[in-house]
mmCIF file of C-alpha atoms in Angstrom:
data_model
loop_
_atom_site.group_PDB
_atom_site.id
_atom_site.type_symbol
_atom_site.label_atom_id
_atom_site.label_comp_id
_atom_site.label_asym_id
_atom_site.label_seq_id
_atom_site.Cartn_x
_atom_site.Cartn_y
_atom_site.Cartn_z
ATOM 1 C CA UNK D 198 -0.186 0.235 0.159
ATOM 2 C CA UNK D 199 2.985 2.124 -0.394
ATOM 3 C CA UNK D 200 3.568 4.842 -0.880
ATOM 4 C CA UNK D 201 0.091 5.835 -0.248
ATOM 5 C CA UNK D 202 -0.133 4.644 3.670
ATOM 6 C CA UNK D 203 2.927 6.606 5.397
ATOM 7 C CA UNK D 204 5.250 8.380 2.515
ATOM 8 C CA UNK D 205 3.122 10.605 0.687
ATOM 9 C CA UNK D 206 0.413 11.596 3.382
ATOM 10 C CA UNK D 207 3.500 12.262 6.066
ATOM 11 C CA UNK D 208 5.024 14.422 3.135
ATOM 12 C CA UNK D 209 1.734 16.180 2.693
ATOM 13 C CA UNK D 210 1.306 16.534 6.882
ATOM 14 C CA UNK D 211 4.628 17.801 6.796
ATOM 15 C CA UNK D 212 3.992 20.686 4.071
ATOM 16 C CA UNK D 213 1.194 21.654 5.956
ATOM 17 C CA UNK D 214 2.592 21.957 9.579
ATOM 18 C CA UNK D 215 5.562 24.041 7.884
ATOM 19 C CA UNK D 216 2.595 26.219 6.959
ATOM 20 C CA UNK D 217 1.335 26.251 10.496
ATOM 21 C CA UNK D 218 -1.800 24.318 9.242
ATOM 22 C CA UNK D 219 -3.323 21.214 11.571
ATOM 23 C CA UNK D 220 -4.086 18.147 9.808
ATOM 24 C CA UNK D 221 -6.014 15.118 11.011
ATOM 25 C CA UNK D 222 -5.135 11.462 8.835
ATOM 26 C CA UNK D 223 -8.466 9.856 8.339
ATOM 27 C CA UNK D 224 -7.745 6.306 6.897
ATOM 28 C CA UNK D 225 -9.916 4.874 4.009
ATOM 29 C CA UNK D 226 -10.880 1.728 3.343
ATOM 30 C CA UNK D 227 -13.373 1.405 0.209
ATOM 31 C CA UNK D 228 -15.306 -2.003 2.102
ATOM 32 C CA UNK D 229 -15.907 0.204 5.018
ATOM 33 C CA UNK D 230 -18.577 2.493 4.221
ATOM 34 C CA UNK D 231 -18.957 6.372 3.213
ATOM 35 C CA UNK D 232 -16.098 8.308 3.595
ATOM 36 C CA UNK D 233 -16.488 11.426 5.389
ATOM 37 C CA UNK D 234 -14.984 14.481 6.617
ATOM 38 C CA UNK D 235 -15.556 18.126 8.249
ATOM 39 C CA UNK D 236 -12.157 19.914 6.905
ATOM 40 C CA UNK D 237 -11.188 23.342 4.830
ATOM 41 C CA UNK D 238 -9.548 20.710 2.641
ATOM 42 C CA UNK D 239 -9.552 17.470 1.831
ATOM 43 C CA UNK D 240 -5.799 15.773 1.037
ATOM 44 C CA UNK D 241 -6.228 12.110 -0.656
ATOM 45 C CA UNK D 242 -3.376 9.907 -0.293
ATOM 46 C CA UNK D 243 -4.703 7.026 -2.381
ATOM 47 C CA UNK D 244 -4.194 5.049 -5.423
ATOM 48 C CA UNK D 245 -6.211 5.633 -8.914
ATOM 49 C CA UNK D 246 -8.858 2.798 -8.009
ATOM 50 C CA UNK D 247 -9.626 4.403 -4.386
ATOM 51 C CA UNK D 248 -9.488 7.982 -5.775
ATOM 52 C CA UNK D 249 -12.684 6.667 -7.476
ATOM 53 C CA UNK D 250 -14.131 4.960 -4.742
ATOM 54 C CA UNK D 251 -13.480 7.175 -2.325
ATOM 55 C CA UNK D 252 -15.598 9.609 -4.575
ATOM 56 C CA UNK D 253 -18.282 7.609 -4.798
ATOM 57 C CA UNK D 254 -18.689 7.293 -1.394
ATOM 58 C CA UNK D 255 -17.733 10.736 -0.027
ATOM 59 C CA UNK D 256 -20.657 12.205 1.838
ATOM 60 C CA UNK D 257 -19.076 15.771 3.172
ATOM 61 C CA UNK D 258 -20.138 17.989 0.873
ATOM 62 C CA UNK D 259 -17.521 20.745 -1.187
ATOM 63 C CA UNK D 260 -14.720 21.720 1.266
ATOM 64 C CA UNK D 261 -14.203 25.217 1.353
ATOM 65 C CA UNK D 262 -10.823 24.980 -0.007
ATOM 66 C CA UNK D 263 -11.495 22.132 -2.267
ATOM 67 C CA UNK D 264 -10.016 18.469 -2.314
ATOM 68 C CA UNK D 265 -6.643 17.963 -3.705
ATOM 69 C CA UNK D 266 -5.256 14.608 -5.085
ATOM 70 C CA UNK D 267 -1.642 13.639 -6.258
ATOM 71 C CA UNK D 268 -1.310 12.743 -9.946
ATOM 72 C CA UNK D 269 -3.073 9.070 -9.135
ATOM 73 C CA UNK D 270 -6.591 11.664 -9.172
ATOM 74 C CA UNK D 271 -5.955 12.465 -12.511
ATOM 75 C CA UNK D 272 -8.808 9.999 -14.224
ATOM 76 C CA UNK D 273 -11.217 11.338 -16.709
ATOM 77 C CA UNK D 274 -13.525 8.918 -15.637
ATOM 78 C CA UNK D 275 -13.894 10.644 -11.998
ATOM 79 C CA UNK D 276 -14.560 14.015 -13.750
ATOM 80 C CA UNK D 277 -18.355 14.469 -13.196
ATOM 81 C CA UNK D 278 -17.786 13.527 -9.729
ATOM 82 C CA UNK D 279 -14.386 15.256 -8.888
ATOM 83 C CA UNK D 280 -15.728 18.455 -10.170
ATOM 84 C CA UNK D 281 -18.854 18.422 -7.183
ATOM 85 C CA UNK D 282 -16.138 18.291 -4.669
ATOM 86 C CA UNK D 283 -13.913 20.379 -6.213
ATOM 87 C CA UNK D 284 -10.822 18.092 -6.983
ATOM 88 C CA UNK D 285 -8.054 19.409 -8.209
ATOM 89 C CA UNK D 286 -5.029 16.613 -9.219
ATOM 90 C CA UNK D 287 -1.352 18.141 -8.490
ATOM 91 C CA UNK D 288 0.173 15.703 -11.471
ATOM 92 C CA UNK D 289 3.745 15.665 -13.179
ATOM 93 C CA UNK D 290 2.119 15.953 -16.632
ATOM 94 C CA UNK D 291 -0.197 17.888 -18.314
ATOM 95 C CA UNK D 292 -2.083 17.643 -21.850
ATOM 96 C CA UNK D 293 0.005 18.143 -24.542
ATOM 97 C CA UNK D 294 -2.619 19.272 -26.689
ATOM 98 C CA UNK D 295 -1.571 17.659 -30.370
ATOM 99 C CA UNK D 296 -1.747 14.895 -32.445
ATOM 100 C CA UNK D 297 0.365 12.738 -29.925
ATOM 101 C CA UNK D 298 -2.108 13.833 -27.298
ATOM 102 C CA UNK D 299 -4.883 12.395 -29.643
ATOM 103 C CA UNK D 300 -3.494 9.084 -30.472
ATOM 104 C CA UNK D 301 -2.813 8.532 -26.729
ATOM 105 C CA UNK D 302 -6.784 9.417 -26.263
ATOM 106 C CA UNK D 303 -7.957 6.931 -28.946
ATOM 107 C CA UNK D 304 -5.586 4.360 -27.054
ATOM 108 C CA UNK D 305 -7.537 4.552 -23.811
ATOM 109 C CA UNK D 306 -11.374 4.600 -24.303
ATOM 110 C CA UNK D 307 -12.251 5.532 -20.433
ATOM 111 C CA UNK D 308 -10.215 8.931 -21.306
ATOM 112 C CA UNK D 309 -6.759 10.457 -20.422
ATOM 113 C CA UNK D 310 -5.126 9.281 -16.397
ATOM 114 C CA UNK D 311 -1.961 9.520 -15.135
ATOM 115 C CA UNK D 312 -1.687 6.099 -15.676
ATOM 116 C CA UNK D 313 -1.983 6.548 -19.278
ATOM 117 C CA UNK D 314 0.350 9.333 -19.814
ATOM 118 C CA UNK D 315 2.781 8.048 -17.473
ATOM 119 C CA UNK D 316 3.014 4.421 -19.432
ATOM 120 C CA UNK D 317 3.209 6.839 -22.864
ATOM 121 C CA UNK D 318 5.858 9.201 -21.895
ATOM 122 C CA UNK D 319 7.798 6.355 -19.847
ATOM 123 C CA UNK D 320 8.019 4.224 -23.354
ATOM 124 C CA UNK D 321 9.064 7.469 -25.281
ATOM 125 C CA UNK D 322 11.783 8.320 -22.926
ATOM 126 C CA UNK D 323 13.029 4.528 -23.358
ATOM 127 C CA UNK D 324 12.833 5.374 -27.070
ATOM 128 C CA UNK D 325 14.830 8.449 -26.580
ATOM 129 C CA UNK D 326 17.521 6.916 -24.409
ATOM 130 C CA UNK D 327 17.887 4.249 -26.641
ATOM 131 C CA UNK D 328 18.511 6.450 -29.696
ATOM 132 C CA UNK D 329 20.605 9.129 -27.862
ATOM 133 C CA UNK D 330 22.477 5.649 -26.608
ATOM 134 C CA UNK D 331 22.937 4.131 -30.119
ATOM 135 C CA UNK D 332 20.714 0.997 -28.471
ATOM 136 C CA UNK D 333 23.809 0.427 -25.895
ATOM 137 C CA UNK D 334 22.861 -1.083 -22.501
ATOM 138 C CA UNK D 335 20.923 1.327 -20.537
ATOM 139 C CA UNK D 336 21.865 2.150 -16.767
ATOM 140 C CA UNK D 337 21.000 4.873 -14.125
ATOM 141 C CA UNK D 338 24.130 6.918 -15.752
ATOM 142 C CA UNK D 339 21.919 6.811 -18.987
ATOM 143 C CA UNK D 340 19.208 9.414 -16.928
ATOM 144 C CA UNK D 341 21.804 12.285 -17.979
ATOM 145 C CA UNK D 342 20.929 11.328 -21.752
ATOM 146 C CA UNK D 343 17.103 12.828 -20.928
ATOM 147 C CA UNK D 344 18.480 16.687 -19.416
ATOM 148 C CA UNK D 345 16.780 19.000 -21.913
ATOM 149 C CA UNK D 346 14.520 16.104 -23.850
ATOM 150 C CA UNK D 347 10.975 17.808 -24.320
ATOM 151 C CA UNK D 348 8.164 14.580 -23.282
ATOM 152 C CA UNK D 349 5.708 16.985 -24.786
ATOM 153 C CA UNK D 350 3.420 16.530 -21.820
ATOM 154 C CA UNK D 351 5.961 18.992 -19.660
ATOM 155 C CA UNK D 352 8.745 20.979 -19.649
ATOM 156 C CA UNK D 353 12.007 19.858 -20.722
ATOM 157 C CA UNK D 354 13.471 16.992 -18.580
ATOM 158 C CA UNK D 355 15.739 18.331 -15.949
ATOM 159 C CA UNK D 356 16.585 17.536 -12.505
ATOM 160 C CA UNK D 357 17.671 20.039 -9.301
ATOM 161 C CA UNK D 358 21.317 19.839 -8.704
ATOM 162 C CA UNK D 359 22.886 17.015 -6.504
ATOM 163 C CA UNK D 360 19.272 15.334 -6.872
ATOM 164 C CA UNK D 361 17.250 12.901 -9.235
ATOM 165 C CA UNK D 362 14.401 14.565 -8.276
ATOM 166 C CA UNK D 363 12.363 15.728 -11.257
ATOM 167 C CA UNK D 364 11.439 20.191 -11.710
ATOM 168 C CA UNK D 365 9.386 21.693 -12.476
ATOM 169 C CA UNK D 366 7.098 19.439 -9.753
ATOM 170 C CA UNK D 367 4.201 19.770 -11.279
ATOM 171 C CA UNK D 368 0.754 21.190 -12.333
ATOM 172 C CA UNK D 369 -2.769 21.830 -11.075
ATOM 173 C CA UNK D 370 -5.362 20.119 -12.540
ATOM 174 C CA UNK D 371 -9.155 20.437 -12.136
ATOM 175 C CA UNK D 372 -11.938 18.723 -13.528
ATOM 176 C CA UNK D 373 -14.113 20.100 -15.985
ATOM 177 C CA UNK D 374 -16.943 18.470 -15.751
ATOM 178 C CA UNK D 375 -16.340 15.660 -18.212
ATOM 179 C CA UNK D 376 -12.107 15.643 -18.321
ATOM 180 C CA UNK D 377 -9.119 17.088 -16.569
ATOM 181 C CA UNK D 378 -7.643 20.122 -17.661
ATOM 182 C CA UNK D 379 -4.691 22.807 -16.575
ATOM 183 C CA UNK D 380 -5.289 25.505 -14.227
ATOM 184 C CA UNK D 381 -2.377 27.784 -14.645
ATOM 185 C CA UNK D 382 1.326 26.789 -15.449
ATOM 186 C CA UNK D 383 3.940 23.832 -13.678
ATOM 187 C CA UNK D 384 4.567 24.862 -10.734
ATOM 188 C CA UNK D 385 7.847 24.854 -9.002
ATOM 189 C CA UNK D 386 9.240 24.157 -5.251
ATOM 190 C CA UNK D 387 11.416 27.090 -4.180
#
């Protein structure tokens, strides 16, 4: 159940604590019945299937500051219900808005999702790495060949100095009733 059980909620709680915001962790089990919460905002730390189950069972109304999820919350199948609870997905990918996006959308009949885009971009990255390496065996050191590469679904590949952390961090996607769309540009951790 990791990273959803401790790693992701711990990171969310850490950011909130650093901003002086109190948080309460409410475990979710799709077999246990409706999920309710009385809070200014709800932050989901759930795999995609559980995001759908949470949306199906949540009865706490629309939180004043909305509902937030990480990339796993981006699934166009959730868009209608996500609009009702003001769900925003913080995603490392956005819509490419071109023929490539149309091709992927045609290949996934239920709409785009973080998982579909991640798989697509990963496949493109591997093809790019194999091309750049001349077909040589890939290793962790090969990641340097991605620096500056433009996947089309995110800004050109870069990492923070001295780390393997991708930058920019994310873009906020909001549901418009039928799909998720970008709300602003990519956010950087400063």
